[in-house]
């Protein structure tokens, strides 16, 4: 009897931990995400960034992150934190909401992967490869990637069904559960990080090779006109800053998405045994924690941009200085008014 009471108490603690973790983490992501994405959209639409194709991929990822912050995170919060499941109202909401959430979550990381490819092309020694790094290519690559990722999750609209006795919207059980785990592992957890690291490493290699080639040409550059040289230096500075931002984002997305990969692998290879209530509660807690952490990268990308790029911080400071102007003028007017009263 005491063993049963102990197990029940442990289950209650695990359930309570899951609920409180979801509530606290979700509210934190919503607050940080709304503020951060609004500022990121402002910075990426500035003239200094707007002319760079890599910025378009960052902007697309930011917009996806804003959607995840304002839609995915609240739905997860309601479902797990407050036991309000909007997925289970009808078969339409079950299929459509699940499809949109999977789609948007994967898109944010794939846009960062596209940014890593763009930085590789931009830093390449080959002129033909560098030519592919332009705004026109970015303008059609982004919608194509959006459609492609949507097609990878089209199975959700076909196979997901509501089942009696389930509070959530589960897919068909059996072999499909294994397929879903492997598919999400490839499309979301492993695919984008592998591309990020691959092209990120190639970009670093290109930068090092370019640095070695630039050294003996310094004397020739000094004889050129100053204005084109200054423009070239500014462009290279922007490119270096974007490469830094891309590398940091690659590492961050890889870390936050790797935990859910571990969970998918564990659930797929574990022998199908009859689990007791305590083990089910442990699995549910771990799945909920890694699922919430997996969207952290998309919700908090602004803070990585700020930490990794001086250029990004400079644009933010310009915004803050602009917002402070009315207060400075008001303060100056009040100071002048006080001085006039004292002189009279």
Short mmCIF file of C-alpha atoms in Angstrom, two decimals:
data_model
loop_
_atom_site.label_atom_id
_atom_site.label_comp_id
_atom_site.label_asym_id
_atom_site.label_seq_id
_atom_site.Cartn_x
_atom_site.Cartn_y
_atom_site.Cartn_z
CA UNK A 1 0.00 0.00 0.00
CA UNK A 2 2.81 2.36 0.86
CA UNK A 3 4.54 1.54 -2.44
CA UNK A 4 1.36 2.41 -4.32
CA UNK A 5 1.03 5.69 -2.43
CA UNK A 6 4.66 6.51 -3.21
CA UNK A 7 4.14 5.86 -6.91
CA UNK A 8 1.01 8.00 -6.95
CA UNK A 9 2.85 10.83 -5.22
CA UNK A 10 5.73 10.59 -7.71
CA UNK A 11 3.29 10.69 -10.62
CA UNK A 12 1.58 13.75 -9.17
CA UNK A 13 4.96 15.48 -8.78
CA UNK A 14 5.91 14.68 -12.38
CA UNK A 15 2.58 15.95 -13.71
CA UNK A 16 2.84 19.13 -11.63
CA UNK A 17 6.42 19.67 -12.83
CA UNK A 18 5.33 19.27 -16.43
CA UNK A 19 2.51 21.79 -16.03
CA UNK A 20 4.61 24.39 -14.22
CA UNK A 21 7.53 24.01 -16.62
CA UNK A 22 5.22 24.49 -19.60
CA UNK A 23 3.56 27.54 -18.08
CA UNK A 24 6.76 29.30 -17.00
CA UNK A 25 8.76 28.50 -20.12
CA UNK A 26 5.89 29.34 -22.49
CA UNK A 27 5.12 32.70 -20.88
CA UNK A 28 8.84 33.53 -20.98
CA UNK A 29 9.07 32.61 -24.67
CA UNK A 30 5.98 34.65 -25.54
CA UNK A 31 7.25 37.79 -23.79
CA UNK A 32 10.81 37.52 -25.09
CA UNK A 33 9.68 36.46 -28.55
CA UNK A 34 7.21 39.29 -29.20
CA UNK A 35 9.70 41.97 -28.17
CA UNK A 36 12.66 40.34 -29.88
CA UNK A 37 10.99 39.59 -33.22
CA UNK A 38 9.53 43.09 -33.47
CA UNK A 39 13.03 44.55 -33.05
CA UNK A 40 14.56 42.01 -35.45
CA UNK A 41 12.05 42.87 -38.17
CA UNK A 42 12.87 46.55 -37.71
CA UNK A 43 16.64 45.97 -37.98
CA UNK A 44 16.46 43.62 -40.98
CA UNK A 45 14.36 46.13 -42.94
CA UNK A 46 16.98 48.91 -42.54
CA UNK A 47 18.81 49.97 -45.74
CA UNK A 48 22.16 48.64 -44.49
CA UNK A 49 20.73 45.12 -44.20
CA UNK A 50 17.99 45.20 -46.79
CA UNK A 51 20.36 45.04 -49.77
CA UNK A 52 21.97 41.78 -48.59
CA UNK A 53 20.34 38.47 -49.67
CA UNK A 54 21.29 36.73 -46.41
CA UNK A 55 19.15 39.25 -44.54
CA UNK A 56 16.09 38.10 -46.48
CA UNK A 57 16.56 34.57 -45.14
CA UNK A 58 17.02 35.92 -41.61
CA UNK A 59 13.88 38.03 -42.04
CA UNK A 60 11.89 35.02 -43.26
CA UNK A 61 13.11 33.00 -40.27
CA UNK A 62 12.18 35.88 -37.96
CA UNK A 63 8.64 36.03 -39.36
CA UNK A 64 8.31 32.27 -38.82
CA UNK A 65 9.64 32.73 -35.31
CA UNK A 66 7.04 35.41 -34.65
CA UNK A 67 4.32 33.01 -35.83
CA UNK A 68 5.67 30.28 -33.55
CA UNK A 69 5.77 32.74 -30.65
CA UNK A 70 2.22 33.98 -31.16
CA UNK A 71 0.52 30.74 -32.28
CA UNK A 72 2.51 27.57 -31.54
CA UNK A 73 3.60 28.53 -28.04
CA UNK A 74 0.14 29.66 -26.80
CA UNK A 75 -1.45 26.48 -28.18
CA UNK A 76 1.13 24.35 -26.37
CA UNK A 77 0.55 26.41 -23.23
CA UNK A 78 -3.22 25.92 -23.36
CA UNK A 79 -2.95 22.22 -24.14
CA UNK A 80 -0.44 21.18 -21.50
CA UNK A 81 -0.46 24.06 -19.03
CA UNK A 82 -4.22 24.51 -18.70
CA UNK A 83 -5.68 21.31 -20.21
CA UNK A 84 -7.49 23.27 -22.94
CA UNK A 85 -7.02 21.29 -26.13
CA UNK A 86 -8.08 23.20 -29.24
CA UNK A 87 -6.86 20.31 -31.40
CA UNK A 88 -9.55 17.95 -30.20
CA UNK A 89 -12.66 19.95 -31.08
CA UNK A 90 -13.04 18.45 -34.55
CA UNK A 91 -11.18 16.46 -37.16
CA UNK A 92 -10.56 19.71 -39.06
CA UNK A 93 -8.81 21.44 -36.17
CA UNK A 94 -6.91 18.24 -35.42
CA UNK A 95 -5.45 18.00 -38.90
CA UNK A 96 -5.09 21.69 -39.75
CA UNK A 97 -3.54 22.94 -36.50
CA UNK A 98 -1.08 20.05 -36.30
CA UNK A 99 -0.07 20.59 -39.93
CA UNK A 100 0.47 24.34 -39.49
CA UNK A 101 2.47 23.90 -36.27
CA UNK A 102 4.80 21.28 -37.76
CA UNK A 103 5.18 23.35 -40.92
CA UNK A 104 6.08 26.62 -39.22
CA UNK A 105 8.43 25.01 -36.69
CA UNK A 106 10.49 23.35 -39.42
CA UNK A 107 10.50 26.41 -41.69
CA UNK A 108 12.32 28.65 -39.21
CA UNK A 109 15.34 26.34 -39.08
CA UNK A 110 15.34 25.69 -42.84
CA UNK A 111 15.55 29.42 -43.54
CA UNK A 112 18.66 29.58 -41.35
CA UNK A 113 20.00 26.65 -43.38
CA UNK A 114 19.39 28.67 -46.55
CA UNK A 115 21.27 31.57 -44.97
CA UNK A 116 24.26 29.28 -44.38
CA UNK A 117 24.19 28.23 -48.04
CA UNK A 118 24.02 31.88 -49.11
CA UNK A 119 27.06 32.77 -46.98
CA UNK A 120 28.97 29.89 -48.55
CA UNK A 121 28.11 31.17 -52.02
CA UNK A 122 28.98 34.74 -51.08
CA UNK A 123 32.40 33.75 -49.72
CA UNK A 124 33.27 31.36 -52.56
CA UNK A 125 36.35 31.89 -54.74
CA UNK A 126 34.28 31.05 -57.82
CA UNK A 127 32.56 34.03 -59.46
CA UNK A 128 29.81 31.78 -60.83
CA UNK A 129 28.97 30.58 -57.31
CA UNK A 130 29.08 34.12 -55.89
CA UNK A 131 26.58 35.16 -58.54
CA UNK A 132 23.98 32.90 -56.90
CA UNK A 133 24.13 35.01 -53.74
CA UNK A 134 21.68 37.76 -54.69
CA UNK A 135 18.29 39.10 -53.70
CA UNK A 136 16.57 37.71 -56.79
CA UNK A 137 17.57 34.15 -55.89
CA UNK A 138 16.47 34.70 -52.29
CA UNK A 139 13.09 36.07 -53.42
CA UNK A 140 12.15 32.81 -55.17
CA UNK A 141 14.07 30.40 -52.92
CA UNK A 142 12.06 31.42 -49.85
CA UNK A 143 8.58 30.62 -51.29
CA UNK A 144 9.88 27.41 -52.89
CA UNK A 145 11.27 26.23 -49.56
CA UNK A 146 7.98 27.17 -47.87
CA UNK A 147 6.02 24.99 -50.30
CA UNK A 148 8.50 22.10 -50.10
CA UNK A 149 8.39 21.93 -46.30
CA UNK A 150 4.60 22.09 -46.48
CA UNK A 151 4.60 19.02 -48.74
CA UNK A 152 6.83 17.11 -46.33
CA UNK A 153 4.09 17.34 -43.70
CA UNK A 154 1.15 16.68 -46.01
CA UNK A 155 0.78 13.25 -44.39
CA UNK A 156 -0.63 14.98 -41.30
CA UNK A 157 -3.72 16.06 -43.27
CA UNK A 158 -4.24 12.47 -44.41
CA UNK A 159 -3.34 10.21 -41.50
CA UNK A 160 -4.14 12.16 -38.34
CA UNK A 161 -7.45 11.16 -36.78
CA UNK A 162 -9.35 11.90 -33.59
CA UNK A 163 -9.73 8.87 -31.34
CA UNK A 164 -12.14 8.27 -28.53
CA UNK A 165 -10.53 8.44 -25.11
CA UNK A 166 -7.64 10.67 -26.24
CA UNK A 167 -7.37 14.23 -24.96
CA UNK A 168 -4.98 15.14 -27.75
CA UNK A 169 -4.99 14.73 -31.49
CA UNK A 170 -2.92 11.56 -32.10
CA UNK A 171 -1.89 10.02 -35.38
CA UNK A 172 -2.75 6.46 -36.30
CA UNK A 173 -0.79 4.13 -34.06
CA UNK A 174 1.39 1.16 -34.97
CA UNK A 175 4.10 1.42 -37.59
CA UNK A 176 3.12 5.02 -38.37
CA UNK A 177 4.44 6.16 -34.99
CA UNK A 178 7.90 4.91 -35.99
CA UNK A 179 7.63 6.62 -39.39
CA UNK A 180 6.62 9.91 -37.82
CA UNK A 181 9.54 9.81 -35.40
CA UNK A 182 12.09 9.16 -38.15
CA UNK A 183 10.47 11.69 -40.51
CA UNK A 184 10.49 14.49 -37.95
CA UNK A 185 14.02 13.52 -37.05
CA UNK A 186 15.15 14.07 -40.65
CA UNK A 187 13.03 17.09 -41.59
CA UNK A 188 13.32 19.12 -38.39
CA UNK A 189 15.96 17.82 -36.01
CA UNK A 190 18.81 16.57 -38.20
CA UNK A 191 18.29 17.97 -41.71
CA UNK A 192 18.72 21.73 -41.09
CA UNK A 193 21.55 21.40 -38.52
CA UNK A 194 23.54 19.11 -40.86
CA UNK A 195 23.21 21.62 -43.70
CA UNK A 196 24.07 24.49 -41.36
CA UNK A 197 27.25 22.83 -40.11
CA UNK A 198 28.28 21.62 -43.55
CA UNK A 199 27.99 24.98 -45.31
CA UNK A 200 29.07 26.86 -42.19
CA UNK A 201 32.34 24.91 -42.18
CA UNK A 202 32.81 25.55 -45.90
CA UNK A 203 32.16 29.26 -45.33
CA UNK A 204 34.82 29.43 -42.62
CA UNK A 205 37.23 27.65 -44.97
CA UNK A 206 36.50 30.17 -47.74
CA UNK A 207 37.05 33.10 -45.37
CA UNK A 208 40.43 31.74 -44.28
CA UNK A 209 41.49 31.18 -47.87
CA UNK A 210 40.35 34.69 -48.82
CA UNK A 211 42.36 36.15 -45.93
CA UNK A 212 45.50 34.46 -47.22
CA UNK A 213 44.91 35.81 -50.73
CA UNK A 214 44.25 39.39 -49.62
CA UNK A 215 47.59 39.91 -47.79
CA UNK A 216 49.91 40.26 -50.85
CA UNK A 217 47.45 42.55 -52.63
CA UNK A 218 47.37 45.33 -50.04
CA UNK A 219 49.78 47.53 -52.01
CA UNK A 220 47.59 47.33 -55.09
CA UNK A 221 44.48 48.23 -53.14
CA UNK A 222 46.08 51.38 -51.74
CA UNK A 223 46.41 52.78 -55.27
CA UNK A 224 42.70 52.52 -55.96
CA UNK A 225 40.19 55.28 -55.40
CA UNK A 226 39.02 55.65 -51.82
CA UNK A 227 35.26 55.73 -52.41
CA UNK A 228 34.91 52.30 -54.10
CA UNK A 229 37.36 50.89 -51.57
CA UNK A 230 35.26 52.24 -48.68
CA UNK A 231 32.09 50.75 -50.16
CA UNK A 232 33.83 47.41 -50.59
CA UNK A 233 35.08 47.48 -47.01
CA UNK A 234 31.58 48.26 -45.71
CA UNK A 235 30.12 45.42 -47.76
CA UNK A 236 32.76 43.00 -46.47
CA UNK A 237 32.11 44.17 -42.92
CA UNK A 238 28.39 43.49 -43.36
CA UNK A 239 29.14 40.07 -44.85
CA UNK A 240 31.41 39.15 -41.94
CA UNK A 241 28.78 40.23 -39.44
CA UNK A 242 26.11 38.17 -41.19
CA UNK A 243 28.42 35.15 -41.25
CA UNK A 244 28.94 35.50 -37.49
CA UNK A 245 25.18 35.72 -36.96
CA UNK A 246 24.62 32.70 -39.18
CA UNK A 247 27.19 30.54 -37.37
CA UNK A 248 25.79 31.40 -33.93
CA UNK A 249 22.24 30.68 -35.12
CA UNK A 250 23.36 27.34 -36.57
CA UNK A 251 24.87 26.24 -33.26
CA UNK A 252 21.85 27.49 -31.29
CA UNK A 253 19.24 25.80 -33.50
CA UNK A 254 21.25 22.57 -33.49
CA UNK A 255 21.41 22.45 -29.70
CA UNK A 256 17.74 23.27 -29.11
CA UNK A 257 16.51 20.75 -31.69
CA UNK A 258 18.89 17.91 -30.83
CA UNK A 259 17.09 17.01 -27.61
CA UNK A 260 13.86 16.22 -29.42
CA UNK A 261 15.91 14.08 -31.82
CA UNK A 262 17.17 12.07 -28.87
CA UNK A 263 13.60 11.59 -27.70
CA UNK A 264 12.45 10.45 -31.17
CA UNK A 265 15.28 7.91 -31.35
CA UNK A 266 14.63 6.67 -27.83
CA UNK A 267 10.91 6.21 -28.41
CA UNK A 268 11.55 4.44 -31.73
CA UNK A 269 14.17 1.90 -30.58
CA UNK A 270 12.74 1.18 -27.14
CA UNK A 271 11.15 -2.27 -26.91
CA UNK A 272 7.36 -2.13 -27.02
CA UNK A 273 6.56 -3.11 -23.47
CA UNK A 274 3.55 -2.41 -21.29
CA UNK A 275 4.59 0.63 -19.28
CA UNK A 276 3.36 1.47 -15.83
CA UNK A 277 1.82 4.84 -14.99
CA UNK A 278 5.03 6.16 -13.44
CA UNK A 279 7.12 5.47 -16.56
CA UNK A 280 4.43 7.00 -18.76
CA UNK A 281 4.52 10.14 -16.61
CA UNK A 282 8.32 10.30 -16.92
CA UNK A 283 8.17 9.90 -20.70
CA UNK A 284 5.46 12.53 -20.95
CA UNK A 285 7.49 15.00 -18.87
CA UNK A 286 10.62 14.50 -20.95
CA UNK A 287 8.70 14.73 -24.24
CA UNK A 288 7.00 17.93 -23.12
CA UNK A 289 10.25 19.51 -21.98
CA UNK A 290 12.19 18.73 -25.16
CA UNK A 291 9.19 19.73 -27.29
CA UNK A 292 9.03 23.13 -25.62
CA UNK A 293 12.80 23.60 -25.80
CA UNK A 294 12.72 22.71 -29.51
CA UNK A 295 10.83 25.94 -30.30
CA UNK A 296 13.08 28.08 -28.10
CA UNK A 297 15.53 28.73 -30.93
CA UNK A 298 12.82 30.16 -33.18
CA UNK A 299 11.37 32.32 -30.39
CA UNK A 300 14.60 33.86 -29.09
CA UNK A 301 16.74 34.34 -32.22
CA UNK A 302 16.83 38.13 -31.68
CA UNK A 303 18.99 37.81 -28.60
CA UNK A 304 21.54 35.70 -30.48
CA UNK A 305 21.60 38.29 -33.28
CA UNK A 306 22.26 41.00 -30.70
CA UNK A 307 25.05 39.11 -28.96
CA UNK A 308 26.82 37.99 -32.14
CA UNK A 309 26.77 41.15 -34.30
CA UNK A 310 28.07 44.65 -33.60
CA UNK A 311 26.31 45.89 -36.73
CA UNK A 312 22.99 44.57 -35.43
CA UNK A 313 23.57 46.32 -32.10
CA UNK A 314 24.43 49.57 -33.87
CA UNK A 315 21.11 49.55 -35.74
CA UNK A 316 19.29 48.89 -32.47
CA UNK A 317 21.05 51.82 -30.81
CA UNK A 318 19.93 54.08 -33.65
CA UNK A 319 16.35 53.03 -32.98
CA UNK A 320 16.65 53.66 -29.24
CA UNK A 321 18.27 57.05 -29.84
CA UNK A 322 15.45 57.97 -32.21
CA UNK A 323 12.84 56.97 -29.63
CA UNK A 324 14.60 59.05 -26.98
CA UNK A 325 14.54 62.28 -29.02
CA UNK A 326 11.05 63.42 -27.94
CA UNK A 327 11.97 62.88 -24.28
CA UNK A 328 15.25 64.77 -24.72
CA UNK A 329 13.43 67.67 -26.35
CA UNK A 330 10.87 67.70 -23.57
CA UNK A 331 13.64 67.67 -20.97
CA UNK A 332 15.48 70.49 -22.75
CA UNK A 333 12.29 72.56 -22.96
CA UNK A 334 11.61 72.06 -19.26
CA UNK A 335 15.20 73.01 -18.41
CA UNK A 336 14.96 76.15 -20.51
CA UNK A 337 11.63 77.06 -18.94
CA UNK A 338 13.10 76.72 -15.44
CA UNK A 339 16.10 78.85 -16.37
CA UNK A 340 13.89 81.59 -17.79
CA UNK A 341 11.85 81.67 -14.59
CA UNK A 342 15.01 81.92 -12.49
CA UNK A 343 16.40 84.81 -14.56
CA UNK A 344 13.14 86.71 -14.21
#
